[in-house]
PDB file of C-alpha atoms in Angstrom:
ATOM      1  CA  MET A   1      13.044 -10.290   1.875  1.00  0.00           C
ATOM      2  CA  LYS A   2      10.901 -11.312   4.872  1.00  0.00           C
ATOM      3  CA  VAL A   3       8.257  -8.887   5.970  1.00  0.00           C
ATOM      4  CA  TYR A   4       5.440  -9.004   8.465  1.00  0.00           C
ATOM      5  CA  LEU A   5       2.218  -6.885   8.188  1.00  0.00           C
ATOM      6  CA  GLU A   6       0.283  -5.077  10.970  1.00  0.00           C
ATOM      7  CA  VAL A   7      -3.004  -4.511   9.562  1.00  0.00           C
ATOM      8  CA  GLY A   8      -5.512  -2.075  11.307  1.00  0.00           C
ATOM      9  CA  SER A   9      -8.798  -0.594  10.234  1.00  0.00           C
ATOM     10  CA  LYS A  10      -7.272   2.614   9.061  1.00  0.00           C
ATOM     11  CA  LYS A  11      -3.609   1.982   8.470  1.00  0.00           C
ATOM     12  CA  THR A  12      -1.216  -0.920   7.713  1.00  0.00           C
ATOM     13  CA  PHE A  13       2.387  -1.143   8.752  1.00  0.00           C
ATOM     14  CA  ALA A  14       5.010  -3.374   6.769  1.00  0.00           C
ATOM     15  CA  SER A  15       8.179  -4.111   8.775  1.00  0.00           C
ATOM     16  CA  ALA A  16      11.416  -5.940   7.552  1.00  0.00           C
ATOM     17  CA  VAL A  17      11.908  -8.804   9.685  1.00  0.00           C
ATOM     18  CA  ASP A  18      15.689  -8.788   9.579  1.00  0.00           C
ATOM     19  CA  TRP A  19      16.252  -4.948   9.847  1.00  0.00           C
ATOM     20  CA  PRO A  20      14.885  -3.233  12.921  1.00  0.00           C
ATOM     21  CA  GLY A  21      13.541   0.212  12.273  1.00  0.00           C
ATOM     22  CA  TRP A  22      12.742  -0.563   8.603  1.00  0.00           C
ATOM     23  CA  SER A  23       8.974  -0.198   8.883  1.00  0.00           C
ATOM     24  CA  ARG A  24       6.583   2.074   7.017  1.00  0.00           C
ATOM     25  CA  GLY A  25       2.949   2.511   6.957  1.00  0.00           C
ATOM     26  CA  GLY A  26       0.066   3.009   4.605  1.00  0.00           C
ATOM     27  CA  LYS A  27      -3.518   3.150   4.104  1.00  0.00           C
ATOM     28  CA  THR A  28      -3.534  -0.464   2.608  1.00  0.00           C
ATOM     29  CA  GLU A  29      -1.281  -3.390   2.635  1.00  0.00           C
ATOM     30  CA  ASP A  30      -0.026  -2.570  -0.966  1.00  0.00           C
ATOM     31  CA  GLU A  31       0.737   1.000   0.043  1.00  0.00           C
ATOM     32  CA  ALA A  32       2.597  -0.004   3.126  1.00  0.00           C
ATOM     33  CA  LEU A  33       4.766  -2.308   1.118  1.00  0.00           C
ATOM     34  CA  ASP A  34       5.381   0.098  -1.558  1.00  0.00           C
ATOM     35  CA  ASN A  35       6.378   2.666   1.138  1.00  0.00           C
ATOM     36  CA  LEU A  36       8.747   0.285   2.781  1.00  0.00           C
ATOM     37  CA  LEU A  37      10.446  -0.507  -0.507  1.00  0.00           C
ATOM     38  CA  ALA A  38      10.674   3.158  -1.253  1.00  0.00           C
ATOM     39  CA  TYR A  39      12.537   3.699   2.193  1.00  0.00           C
ATOM     40  CA  ASP A  40      15.350   1.465   1.487  1.00  0.00           C
ATOM     41  CA  GLU A  41      18.042   4.019   0.614  1.00  0.00           C
ATOM     42  CA  ARG A  42      17.259   6.133   3.720  1.00  0.00           C
ATOM     43  CA  TYR A  43      17.072   3.285   5.901  1.00  0.00           C
ATOM     44  CA  ALA A  44      20.555   1.952   4.699  1.00  0.00           C
ATOM     45  CA  ALA A  45      22.015   5.463   5.081  1.00  0.00           C
ATOM     46  CA  ALA A  46      20.660   5.649   8.534  1.00  0.00           C
ATOM     47  CA  ILE A  47      22.414   2.588   9.706  1.00  0.00           C
ATOM     48  CA  GLY A  48      25.618   3.167   7.724  1.00  0.00           C
ATOM     49  CA  ILE A  49      25.671   0.397   5.101  1.00  0.00           C
ATOM     50  CA  PRO A  50      25.356   0.348   1.339  1.00  0.00           C
ATOM     51  CA  ASP A  51      21.926  -0.235   0.328  1.00  0.00           C
ATOM     52  CA  ASN A  52      22.753  -3.275  -1.841  1.00  0.00           C
ATOM     53  CA  LYS A  53      23.519  -5.139   1.554  1.00  0.00           C
ATOM     54  CA  LEU A  54      19.771  -5.093   2.302  1.00  0.00           C
ATOM     55  CA  GLY A  55      19.229  -7.918  -0.173  1.00  0.00           C
ATOM     56  CA  PRO A  56      16.638  -8.311  -2.892  1.00  0.00           C
ATOM     57  CA  ARG A  57      13.865  -5.524  -2.730  1.00  0.00           C
ATOM     58  CA  ALA A  58      11.453  -6.136  -5.519  1.00  0.00           C
ATOM     59  CA  ARG A  59       7.798  -6.683  -4.703  1.00  0.00           C
ATOM     60  CA  ALA A  60       8.128 -10.130  -6.274  1.00  0.00           C
ATOM     61  CA  GLN A  61      10.765 -11.108  -3.863  1.00  0.00           C
ATOM     62  CA  ILE A  62       8.750 -10.066  -0.630  1.00  0.00           C
ATOM     63  CA  GLU A  63       7.757 -12.891   1.427  1.00  0.00           C
ATOM     64  CA  VAL A  64       5.013 -12.024   4.054  1.00  0.00           C
ATOM     65  CA  VAL A  65       5.804 -14.418   6.928  1.00  0.00           C
ATOM     66  CA  GLU A  66       3.299 -13.191   9.445  1.00  0.00           C
ATOM     67  CA  ARG A  67      -0.010 -10.966   9.265  1.00  0.00           C
ATOM     68  CA  LEU A  68      -1.205  -9.306  12.532  1.00  0.00           C
ATOM     69  CA  THR A  69      -4.462  -7.673  13.451  1.00  0.00           C
ATOM     70  CA  GLY A  70      -3.598  -4.053  14.409  1.00  0.00           C
ATOM     71  CA  ASN A  71      -5.015  -1.851  17.244  1.00  0.00           C
ATOM     72  CA  ALA A  72      -5.533   1.677  18.210  1.00  0.00           C
ATOM     73  CA  THR A  73      -1.795   2.406  18.130  1.00  0.00           C
ATOM     74  CA  THR A  74      -1.668   1.106  14.647  1.00  0.00           C
ATOM     75  CA  ASP A  75      -4.398   3.328  13.398  1.00  0.00           C
ATOM     76  CA  PHE A  76      -2.879   6.202  15.171  1.00  0.00           C
ATOM     77  CA  GLY A  77       0.312   5.927  13.222  1.00  0.00           C
ATOM     78  CA  ALA A  78       2.792   3.581  15.021  1.00  0.00           C
ATOM     79  CA  PRO A  79       3.544  -0.145  14.953  1.00  0.00           C
ATOM     80  CA  GLY A  80       2.053  -1.570  18.251  1.00  0.00           C
ATOM     81  CA  VAL A  81       1.580  -5.331  17.940  1.00  0.00           C
ATOM     82  CA  VAL A  82       4.242  -7.806  18.821  1.00  0.00           C
ATOM     83  CA  PRO A  83       4.879 -10.448  16.132  1.00  0.00           C
ATOM     84  CA  ASP A  84       5.166 -14.130  17.149  1.00  0.00           C
ATOM     85  CA  LEU A  85       8.500 -14.175  15.488  1.00  0.00           C
ATOM     86  CA  ASP A  86       9.875 -11.826  17.988  1.00  0.00           C
ATOM     87  CA  ARG A  87       8.901 -14.232  20.744  1.00  0.00           C
ATOM     88  CA  GLU A  88      11.028 -16.943  19.509  1.00  0.00           C
ATOM     89  CA  PRO A  89      14.429 -17.459  21.389  1.00  0.00           C
ATOM     90  CA  ILE A  90      17.275 -15.438  20.123  1.00  0.00           C
ATOM     91  CA  SER A  91      20.921 -16.214  20.169  1.00  0.00           C
ATOM     92  CA  GLY A  92      23.428 -13.897  22.032  1.00  0.00           C
ATOM     93  CA  GLU A  93      25.153 -13.187  18.663  1.00  0.00           C
ATOM     94  CA  ARG A  94      21.936 -12.233  16.991  1.00  0.00           C
ATOM     95  CA  LEU A  95      20.974 -10.044  19.889  1.00  0.00           C
ATOM     96  CA  GLU A  96      24.263  -8.203  19.657  1.00  0.00           C
ATOM     97  CA  GLU A  97      23.804  -7.788  15.777  1.00  0.00           C
ATOM     98  CA  LEU A  98      20.244  -6.236  16.631  1.00  0.00           C
ATOM     99  CA  ILE A  99      21.604  -3.877  19.381  1.00  0.00           C
ATOM    100  CA  THR A 100      24.500  -2.592  16.764  1.00  0.00           C
ATOM    101  CA  LEU A 101      21.592  -1.795  14.296  1.00  0.00           C
ATOM    102  CA  LEU A 102      19.647  -0.113  17.189  1.00  0.00           C
ATOM    103  CA  GLU A 103      22.631   1.900  18.227  1.00  0.00           C
ATOM    104  CA  ALA A 104      23.138   3.046  14.620  1.00  0.00           C
ATOM    105  CA  CYS A 105      19.499   4.195  14.526  1.00  0.00           C
ATOM    106  CA  TRP A 106      19.976   6.135  17.845  1.00  0.00           C
ATOM    107  CA  ALA A 107      23.219   7.709  16.492  1.00  0.00           C
ATOM    108  CA  THR A 108      21.336   9.023  13.350  1.00  0.00           C
ATOM    109  CA  PHE A 109      18.647  10.500  15.616  1.00  0.00           C
ATOM    110  CA  ASP A 110      21.297  12.177  17.695  1.00  0.00           C
ATOM    111  CA  THR A 111      22.986  13.428  14.631  1.00  0.00           C
ATOM    112  CA  ALA A 112      19.871  14.856  13.128  1.00  0.00           C
ATOM    113  CA  ALA A 113      18.823  16.654  16.325  1.00  0.00           C
ATOM    114  CA  ALA A 114      22.389  18.204  16.590  1.00  0.00           C
ATOM    115  CA  THR A 115      22.339  19.164  13.048  1.00  0.00           C
ATOM    116  CA  ALA A 116      19.077  20.752  13.428  1.00  0.00           C
ATOM    117  CA  ARG A 117      19.849  22.927  16.445  1.00  0.00           C
ATOM    118  CA  GLY A 118      19.700  26.595  15.648  1.00  0.00           C
ATOM    119  CA  HIS A 119      17.709  26.161  12.530  1.00  0.00           C
ATOM    120  CA  GLU A 120      13.920  27.019  12.381  1.00  0.00           C
ATOM    121  CA  LEU A 121      11.920  23.886  11.676  1.00  0.00           C
ATOM    122  CA  GLY A 122       8.597  23.944   9.754  1.00  0.00           C
ATOM    123  CA  PRO A 123       5.709  23.464  12.073  1.00  0.00           C
ATOM    124  CA  SER A 124       3.662  21.380   9.323  1.00  0.00           C
ATOM    125  CA  GLY A 125       4.192  18.716   6.757  1.00  0.00           C
ATOM    126  CA  PRO A 126       4.749  14.910   7.242  1.00  0.00           C
ATOM    127  CA  ARG A 127       7.365  15.297   9.753  1.00  0.00           C
ATOM    128  CA  GLY A 128       6.773  18.731  11.171  1.00  0.00           C
ATOM    129  CA  GLY A 129       4.065  17.785  13.606  1.00  0.00           C
ATOM    130  CA  GLY A 130       3.923  21.109  15.118  1.00  0.00           C
ATOM    131  CA  ARG A 131       6.714  20.285  17.641  1.00  0.00           C
ATOM    132  CA  ALA A 132       9.773  22.279  18.223  1.00  0.00           C
ATOM    133  CA  LEU A 133      13.160  20.500  18.243  1.00  0.00           C
ATOM    134  CA  ASP A 134      13.453  20.288  22.023  1.00  0.00           C
ATOM    135  CA  LYS A 135       9.823  18.836  22.162  1.00  0.00           C
ATOM    136  CA  MET A 136      10.677  16.122  19.489  1.00  0.00           C
ATOM    137  CA  VAL A 137      13.861  15.179  21.337  1.00  0.00           C
ATOM    138  CA  ASP A 138      12.098  14.997  24.716  1.00  0.00           C
ATOM    139  CA  HIS A 139       9.448  13.017  23.138  1.00  0.00           C
ATOM    140  CA  VAL A 140      11.869  10.367  21.904  1.00  0.00           C
ATOM    141  CA  ILE A 141      13.664  10.131  25.338  1.00  0.00           C
ATOM    142  CA  ASP A 142      10.573   9.836  27.284  1.00  0.00           C
ATOM    143  CA  ALA A 143       9.024   7.203  24.895  1.00  0.00           C
ATOM    144  CA  GLN A 144      12.495   5.246  25.211  1.00  0.00           C
ATOM    145  CA  ALA A 145      12.103   5.262  29.010  1.00  0.00           C
ATOM    146  CA  GLY A 146       8.630   3.784  28.461  1.00  0.00           C
ATOM    147  CA  TYR A 147      10.090   1.020  26.160  1.00  0.00           C
ATOM    148  CA  LEU A 148      12.540   0.223  29.029  1.00  0.00           C
ATOM    149  CA  GLY A 149       9.665  -0.215  31.339  1.00  0.00           C
ATOM    150  CA  ALA A 150       7.816  -2.462  28.724  1.00  0.00           C
ATOM    151  CA  ILE A 151      10.687  -4.957  28.905  1.00  0.00           C
ATOM    152  CA  GLY A 152      10.943  -5.115  32.794  1.00  0.00           C
ATOM    153  CA  GLY A 153      13.534  -2.385  33.347  1.00  0.00           C
ATOM    154  CA  LYS A 154      13.012   0.662  35.449  1.00  0.00           C
ATOM    155  CA  GLY A 155      12.537   3.558  33.189  1.00  0.00           C
ATOM    156  CA  ARG A 156      11.243   7.028  34.088  1.00  0.00           C
ATOM    157  CA  ALA A 157      10.195  10.221  32.297  1.00  0.00           C
ATOM    158  CA  GLY A 158      13.105  12.754  32.614  1.00  0.00           C
ATOM    159  CA  MET A 159      15.853  10.003  32.758  1.00  0.00           C
ATOM    160  CA  PRO A 160      19.051  11.327  30.978  1.00  0.00           C
ATOM    161  CA  TRP A 161      19.298  10.094  27.393  1.00  0.00           C
ATOM    162  CA  ALA A 162      22.599   8.587  27.996  1.00  0.00           C
ATOM    163  CA  GLN A 163      21.470   6.624  31.045  1.00  0.00           C
ATOM    164  CA  THR A 164      18.266   5.500  29.287  1.00  0.00           C
ATOM    165  CA  LYS A 165      20.288   3.886  26.491  1.00  0.00           C
ATOM    166  CA  ARG A 166      22.723   2.221  28.792  1.00  0.00           C
ATOM    167  CA  GLU A 167      20.015   0.641  30.895  1.00  0.00           C
ATOM    168  CA  PHE A 168      18.046  -0.278  27.827  1.00  0.00           C
ATOM    169  CA  ARG A 169      20.964  -2.143  26.520  1.00  0.00           C
ATOM    170  CA  ALA A 170      21.382  -4.010  29.822  1.00  0.00           C
ATOM    171  CA  ALA A 171      17.793  -4.741  30.174  1.00  0.00           C
ATOM    172  CA  LEU A 172      17.677  -6.223  26.590  1.00  0.00           C
ATOM    173  CA  ALA A 173      20.301  -8.706  27.510  1.00  0.00           C
ATOM    174  CA  GLN A 174      18.307  -9.619  30.642  1.00  0.00           C
ATOM    175  CA  ARG A 175      15.108 -10.019  28.959  1.00  0.00           C
ATOM    176  CA  ALA A 176      16.627 -12.244  26.286  1.00  0.00           C
ATOM    177  CA  GLN A 177      18.252 -14.521  28.905  1.00  0.00           C
ATOM    178  CA  GLY A 178      14.965 -14.737  30.736  1.00  0.00           C
ATOM    179  CA  GLU A 179      16.200 -12.794  33.860  1.00  0.00           C
ATOM    180  CA  LEU A 180      13.270 -10.467  33.196  1.00  0.00           C
ATOM    181  CA  PRO A 181      10.194 -12.752  33.165  1.00  0.00           C
ATOM    182  CA  ASP A 182       7.619 -12.634  30.279  1.00  0.00           C
ATOM    183  CA  VAL A 183       4.974 -11.327  32.565  1.00  0.00           C
ATOM    184  CA  GLY A 184       5.173  -8.220  34.843  1.00  0.00           C
ATOM    185  CA  PRO A 185       4.106  -8.026  38.488  1.00  0.00           C
ATOM    186  CA  ARG A 186       0.756  -6.638  37.461  1.00  0.00           C
ATOM    187  CA  GLY A 187       0.079  -9.410  34.996  1.00  0.00           C
ATOM    188  CA  GLY A 188       0.818  -7.557  31.686  1.00  0.00           C
ATOM    189  CA  LYS A 189       2.813  -9.301  28.897  1.00  0.00           C
ATOM    190  CA  ARG A 190       6.251  -7.736  28.432  1.00  0.00           C
ATOM    191  CA  TRP A 191       7.772  -7.077  25.168  1.00  0.00           C
ATOM    192  CA  PRO A 192      10.280  -9.612  24.042  1.00  0.00           C
ATOM    193  CA  ALA A 193      13.944  -8.156  23.275  1.00  0.00           C
ATOM    194  CA  PRO A 194      13.723  -8.266  19.511  1.00  0.00           C
ATOM    195  CA  TYR A 195      10.472  -6.308  19.481  1.00  0.00           C
ATOM    196  CA  ALA A 196      11.746  -3.641  21.875  1.00  0.00           C
ATOM    197  CA  ILE A 197      14.701  -3.213  19.554  1.00  0.00           C
ATOM    198  CA  ARG A 198      12.412  -2.969  16.567  1.00  0.00           C
ATOM    199  CA  ARG A 199      10.095  -0.334  18.171  1.00  0.00           C
ATOM    200  CA  SER A 200      12.892   1.731  19.549  1.00  0.00           C
ATOM    201  CA  ALA A 201      14.780   1.777  16.127  1.00  0.00           C
ATOM    202  CA  TRP A 202      11.550   2.654  14.316  1.00  0.00           C
ATOM    203  CA  HIS A 203      10.759   5.635  16.677  1.00  0.00           C
ATOM    204  CA  ALA A 204      14.268   7.060  16.633  1.00  0.00           C
ATOM    205  CA  LEU A 205      14.170   7.092  12.694  1.00  0.00           C
ATOM    206  CA  ASP A 206      10.645   8.151  12.317  1.00  0.00           C
TER     207      ASP A 206
END
């Protein structure tokens, strides 16, 4: 099982290379890896596959293929550094596989939000965060518009969710094919398509 680590001063994230959205954090590298492995059944359920299809998942079978220096986003509690492996060329077939996994994560988020509607959610705890349901949904949608802009698409806050997802899919293909350049008009480095998928899938599930 290939994993990359993003190591900040306060927090570390471990992410499964082949499975976008399967990323978990911890105070140390060991804790992040333990949390990643403990999340396997929930992740498999979220993307709709039997957990045995995720492959070997023992600590002894983990291969750390890249170690990144984290940043303020890492320490805040979100993966925020693009691994070099996501900047490598990607085939159209693999891109479609990743998009299919991303759409499964989106569908899980949509189902969870719909199921929670009409129920009182606790304001505290590891996933309460003090936000009401509508605030959480709006947060994910607005963040997704930001992710669209990060790959060179035209995202904006308040864009309908269905439109955001549709335009994100289209921009992913353009980005992977080089139609959206690596550097934006103001000189900032854009996200490669695999990382944009990885970040979006993680955020929807988290």
